[in-house]
C-alpha positions as CSV (number, residue, x, y, z in Angstrom):
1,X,225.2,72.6,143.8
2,X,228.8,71.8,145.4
3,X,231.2,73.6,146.9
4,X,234.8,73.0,147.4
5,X,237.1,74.1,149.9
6,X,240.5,75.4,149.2
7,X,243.4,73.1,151.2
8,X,244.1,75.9,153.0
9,X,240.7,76.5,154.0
10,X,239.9,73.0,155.0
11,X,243.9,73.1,156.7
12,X,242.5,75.7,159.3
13,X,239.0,73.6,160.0
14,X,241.3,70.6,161.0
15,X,243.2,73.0,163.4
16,X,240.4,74.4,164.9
17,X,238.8,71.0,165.3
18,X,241.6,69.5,167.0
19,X,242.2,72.7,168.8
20,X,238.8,73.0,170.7
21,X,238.4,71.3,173.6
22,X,236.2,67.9,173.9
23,X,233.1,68.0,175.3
24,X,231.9,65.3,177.5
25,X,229.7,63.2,176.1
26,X,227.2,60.5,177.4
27,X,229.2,57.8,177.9
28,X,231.6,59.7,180.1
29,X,229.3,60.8,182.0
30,X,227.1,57.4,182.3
31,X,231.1,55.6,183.1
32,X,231.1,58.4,186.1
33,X,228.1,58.1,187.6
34,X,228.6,54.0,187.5
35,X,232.0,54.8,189.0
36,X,230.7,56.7,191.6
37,X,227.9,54.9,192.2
38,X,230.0,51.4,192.9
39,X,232.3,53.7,195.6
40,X,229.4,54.8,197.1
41,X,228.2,51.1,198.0
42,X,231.2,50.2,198.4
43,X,231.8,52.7,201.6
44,X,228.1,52.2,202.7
45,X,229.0,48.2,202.7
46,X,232.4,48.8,204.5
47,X,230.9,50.9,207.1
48,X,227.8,48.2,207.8
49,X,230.6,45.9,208.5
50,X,232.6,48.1,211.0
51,X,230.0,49.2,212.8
52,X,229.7,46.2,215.1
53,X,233.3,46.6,216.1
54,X,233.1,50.5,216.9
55,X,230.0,49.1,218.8
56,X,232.2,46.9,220.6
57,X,234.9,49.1,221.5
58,X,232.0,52.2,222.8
59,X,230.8,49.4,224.8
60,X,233.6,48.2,226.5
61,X,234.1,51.8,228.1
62,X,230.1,51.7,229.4
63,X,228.9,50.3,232.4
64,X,227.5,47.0,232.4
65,X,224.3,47.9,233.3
66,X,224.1,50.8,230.6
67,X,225.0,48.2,227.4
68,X,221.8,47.4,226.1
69,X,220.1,50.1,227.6
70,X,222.1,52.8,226.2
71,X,222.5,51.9,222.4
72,X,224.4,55.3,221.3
73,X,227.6,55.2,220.1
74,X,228.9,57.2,221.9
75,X,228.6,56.5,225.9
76,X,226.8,58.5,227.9
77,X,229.1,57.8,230.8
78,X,232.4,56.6,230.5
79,X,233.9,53.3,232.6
80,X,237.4,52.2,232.3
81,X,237.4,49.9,235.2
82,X,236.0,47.5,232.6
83,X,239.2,46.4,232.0
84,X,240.7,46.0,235.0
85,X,238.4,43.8,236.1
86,X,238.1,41.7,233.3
87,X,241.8,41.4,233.3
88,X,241.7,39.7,236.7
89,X,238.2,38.7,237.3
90,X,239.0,35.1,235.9
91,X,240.7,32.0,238.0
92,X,243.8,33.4,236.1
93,X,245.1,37.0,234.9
94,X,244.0,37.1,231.3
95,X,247.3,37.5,230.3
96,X,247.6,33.6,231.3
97,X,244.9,33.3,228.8
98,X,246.7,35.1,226.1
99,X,250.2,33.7,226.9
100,X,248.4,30.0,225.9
101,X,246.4,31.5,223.0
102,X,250.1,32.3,221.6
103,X,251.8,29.3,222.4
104,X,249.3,27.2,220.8
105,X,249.6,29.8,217.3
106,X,253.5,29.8,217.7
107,X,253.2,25.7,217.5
108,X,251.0,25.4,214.6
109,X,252.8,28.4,213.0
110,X,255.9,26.8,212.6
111,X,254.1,23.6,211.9
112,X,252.4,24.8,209.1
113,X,255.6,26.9,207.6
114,X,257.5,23.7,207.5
115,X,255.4,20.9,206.7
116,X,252.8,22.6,204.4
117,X,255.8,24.0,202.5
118,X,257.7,20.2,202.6
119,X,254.8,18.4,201.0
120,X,254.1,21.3,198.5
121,X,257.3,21.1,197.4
122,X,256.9,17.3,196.7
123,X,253.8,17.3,195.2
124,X,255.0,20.3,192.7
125,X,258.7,18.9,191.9
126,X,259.0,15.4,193.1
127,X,258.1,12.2,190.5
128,X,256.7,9.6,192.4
129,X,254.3,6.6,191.9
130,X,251.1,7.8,192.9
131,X,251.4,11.3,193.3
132,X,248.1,12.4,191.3
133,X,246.5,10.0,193.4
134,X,247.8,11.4,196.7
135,X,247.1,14.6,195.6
136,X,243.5,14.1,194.7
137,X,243.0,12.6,198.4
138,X,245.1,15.5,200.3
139,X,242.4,18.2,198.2
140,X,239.7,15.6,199.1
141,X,240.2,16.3,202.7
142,X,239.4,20.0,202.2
143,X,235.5,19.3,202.2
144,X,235.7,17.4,205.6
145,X,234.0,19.8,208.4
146,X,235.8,19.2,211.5
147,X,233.0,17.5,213.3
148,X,234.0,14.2,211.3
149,X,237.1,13.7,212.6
150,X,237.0,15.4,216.0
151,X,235.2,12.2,217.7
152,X,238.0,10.0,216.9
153,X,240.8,12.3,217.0
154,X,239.4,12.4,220.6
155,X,239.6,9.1,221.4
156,X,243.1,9.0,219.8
157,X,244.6,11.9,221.7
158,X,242.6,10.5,224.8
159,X,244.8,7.2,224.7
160,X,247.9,8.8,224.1
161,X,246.6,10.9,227.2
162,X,247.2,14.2,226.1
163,X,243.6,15.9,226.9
164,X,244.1,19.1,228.5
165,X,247.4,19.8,227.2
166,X,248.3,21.9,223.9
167,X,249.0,18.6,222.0
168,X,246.0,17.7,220.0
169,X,246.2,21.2,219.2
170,X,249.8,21.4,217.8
171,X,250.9,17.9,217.1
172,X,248.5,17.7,213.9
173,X,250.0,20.8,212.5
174,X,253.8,18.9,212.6
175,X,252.2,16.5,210.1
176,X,250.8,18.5,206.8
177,X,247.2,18.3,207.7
178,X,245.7,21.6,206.9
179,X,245.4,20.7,203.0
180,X,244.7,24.1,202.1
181,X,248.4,25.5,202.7
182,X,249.8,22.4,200.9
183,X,247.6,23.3,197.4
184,X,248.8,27.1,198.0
185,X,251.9,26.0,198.7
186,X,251.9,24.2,195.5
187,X,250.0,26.7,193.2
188,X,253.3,28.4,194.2
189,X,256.2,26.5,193.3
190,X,254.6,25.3,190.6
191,X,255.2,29.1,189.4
192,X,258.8,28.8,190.0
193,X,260.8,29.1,186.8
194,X,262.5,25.2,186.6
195,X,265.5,27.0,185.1
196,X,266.5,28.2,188.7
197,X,265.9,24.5,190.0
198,X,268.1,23.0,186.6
199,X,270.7,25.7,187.7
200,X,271.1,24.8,190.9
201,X,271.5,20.9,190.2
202,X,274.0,21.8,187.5
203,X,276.2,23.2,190.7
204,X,275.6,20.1,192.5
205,X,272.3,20.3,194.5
206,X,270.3,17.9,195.6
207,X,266.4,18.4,196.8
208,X,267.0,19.6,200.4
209,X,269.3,22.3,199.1
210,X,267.3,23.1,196.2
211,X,264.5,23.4,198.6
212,X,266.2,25.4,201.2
213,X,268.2,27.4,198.8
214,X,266.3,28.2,196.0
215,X,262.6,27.3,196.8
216,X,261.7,28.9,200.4
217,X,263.4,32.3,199.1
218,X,261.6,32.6,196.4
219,X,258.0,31.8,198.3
220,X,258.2,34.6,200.7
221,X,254.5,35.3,200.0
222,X,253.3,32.1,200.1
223,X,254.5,31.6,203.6
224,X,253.5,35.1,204.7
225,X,250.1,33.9,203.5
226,X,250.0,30.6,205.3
227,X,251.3,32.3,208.4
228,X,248.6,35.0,208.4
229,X,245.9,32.3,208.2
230,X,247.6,30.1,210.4
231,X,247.3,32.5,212.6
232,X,243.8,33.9,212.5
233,X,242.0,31.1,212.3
234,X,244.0,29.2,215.0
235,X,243.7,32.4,217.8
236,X,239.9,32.7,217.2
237,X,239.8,28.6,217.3
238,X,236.9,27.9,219.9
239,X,235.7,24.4,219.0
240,X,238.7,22.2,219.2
241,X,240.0,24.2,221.8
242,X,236.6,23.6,223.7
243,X,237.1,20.0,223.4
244,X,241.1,19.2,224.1
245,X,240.7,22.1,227.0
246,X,239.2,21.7,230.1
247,X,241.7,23.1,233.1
248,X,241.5,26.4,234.1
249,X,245.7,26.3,233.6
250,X,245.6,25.7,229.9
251,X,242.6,27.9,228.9
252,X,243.1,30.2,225.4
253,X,241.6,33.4,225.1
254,X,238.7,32.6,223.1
255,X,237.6,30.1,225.9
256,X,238.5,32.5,228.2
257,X,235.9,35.1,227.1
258,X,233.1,32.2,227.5
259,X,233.8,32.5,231.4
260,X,232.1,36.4,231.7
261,X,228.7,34.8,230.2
262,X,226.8,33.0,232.8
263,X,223.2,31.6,232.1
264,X,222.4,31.6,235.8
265,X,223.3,34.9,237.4
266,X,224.3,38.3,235.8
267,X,226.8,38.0,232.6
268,X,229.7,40.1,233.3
269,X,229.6,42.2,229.7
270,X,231.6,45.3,230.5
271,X,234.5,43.1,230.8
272,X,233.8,41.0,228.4
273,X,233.7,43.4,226.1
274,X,236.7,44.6,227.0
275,X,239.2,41.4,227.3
276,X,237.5,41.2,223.5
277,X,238.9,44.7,222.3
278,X,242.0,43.3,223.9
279,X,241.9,39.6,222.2
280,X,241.5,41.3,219.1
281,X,244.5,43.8,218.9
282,X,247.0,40.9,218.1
283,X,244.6,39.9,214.8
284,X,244.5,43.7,214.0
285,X,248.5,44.2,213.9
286,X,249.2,41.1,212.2
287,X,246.6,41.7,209.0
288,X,248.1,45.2,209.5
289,X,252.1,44.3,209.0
290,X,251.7,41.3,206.5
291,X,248.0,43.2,204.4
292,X,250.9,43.2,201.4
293,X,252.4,40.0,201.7
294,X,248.9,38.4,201.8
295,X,247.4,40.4,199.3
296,X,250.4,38.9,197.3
297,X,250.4,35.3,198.1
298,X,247.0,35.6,196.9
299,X,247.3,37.3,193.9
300,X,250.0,35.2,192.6
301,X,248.7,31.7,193.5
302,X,245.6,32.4,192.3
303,X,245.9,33.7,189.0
304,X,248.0,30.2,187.6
């Protein structure tokens, strides 16, 4: 036997279908306890990785003596003469030190910024007879460790006597070596509508202006990116610092923290620990100020 329902009847089942409310079913439920379950590793994993620097900071306010024996958090008593004395405990202030560490980033900085972005502009706009070629070789030179060349860079730098100075450490910048910036560099302008580069010739422009004018405006977070990196990596350099720098006098701050740890007496760690907190403040504000612009650079280089 069938029934039928009226249109009016089956009119008011519709409303008071549409009108109760949903109930949550499985998949909800199974899509919130995945979502919660990734944030939950998530905060675990980002806490494993902070934990060595709250260490580090607790530490620098404990005694030397009280570092490794006391392995709380939180000190049990509090020294702040820590860093005083690893501020002038050295042959030099550590401001010396730091005052190097930044003349050696400012150098390679502006290196970088304008040679990086000079070559990436020519290998993303320029025709010229073997530029696929050249290319090829420049991303070749990614996968070369530093140990291959270091031996005779050395001998190079040491003929042109310039061990000890800031030099080998800058000069290489002023020539487009870091083959990294140039592909981001390129990944970039490669991005750039040609339009605005056809536009600007139409008005008369030749490459310098074009590249001035139209090109380094437009890559604002491809230089922010390649100055962050620039950097980071070059202020928490220790190798080729270690080898081009010898003299007390031209000593970074990386190198400079080596000098607490002796293998024969009593390593100075309190201070140490300390002049580290205070090496690592300048990394911490600049990830801080340029986190968007990098964040950006990345994202758009990456994703064409």
């Amino acid at each position: 036997m069938t029934t039928t329902m009226s249109p009016d009847l089956r009119e008011r089942v519709r409303d008071l279908a549409e009108e109760s409310p949903a109930r949550p079913g499985r998949g909800r439920w199974r899509g919130v306890l995945r979502s919660s379950t990734r944030h939950a590793v998530m905060i675990i994993s980002a806490l494993v990785m902070i934990y060595p620097l709250i260490w580090l900071l607790m530490s620098s306010f404990k005694p030397t003596e009280l570092i490794f024996r006391d392995l709380s958090i939180i000190p049990s008593e509090w020294d702040f003469s820590n860093y005083s004395t690893g501020w002038s405990s050295l042959a030099q202030p550590f401001s010396k030190y730091l005052l190097n560490s930044a003349i050696i980033v400012a150098g390679c900085l502006i290196g970088n910024l304008v040679t990086c972005s000079m070559a990436g502009y020519a290998f993303a706009r320029l025709q010229f007879r073997g530029r696929n070629i050249w290319f090829a070789m420049m991303l070749v030179t990614i996968m070369l460790p530093i140990h291959v060349i270091i031996v005779p860079r050395y001998v190079m730098f040491q003929q042109l006597d310039w061990i000890n100075t800031f030099w080998p450490l800058i000069v290489p910048k002023l020539l487009a070596t870091d083959a990294f910036f140039i592909f981001l560099m390129v990944q970039f302008f490669r991005g750039i509508p040609r339009e605005l580069e056809e536009a600007a010739r139409i008005d008369g422009c030749g490459h310098p202006r074009i590249f001035f004018s139209v090109m380094l405006p437009n890559a604002v977070p491809a230089l922010a990116t390649t100055a962050i990196f620039t950097f980071i990596w070059t202020w928490n350099d220790f190798f080729s610092q270690l080898i081009f720098l010898t003299g007390d006098d031209v000593k970074t701050a990386p190198l400079a923290l080596r000098l607490f740890l002796d293998s024969s007496s009593g390593s100075s760690w309190g201070p140490m620990f300390a002049m580290s907190i205070v090496t690592i403040l300048p990394l911490f504000l600049i990830f801080l100020l340029g986190q968007r612009y990098l964040v950006q650079g990345i994202a758009t280089t990456g994703m064409k």
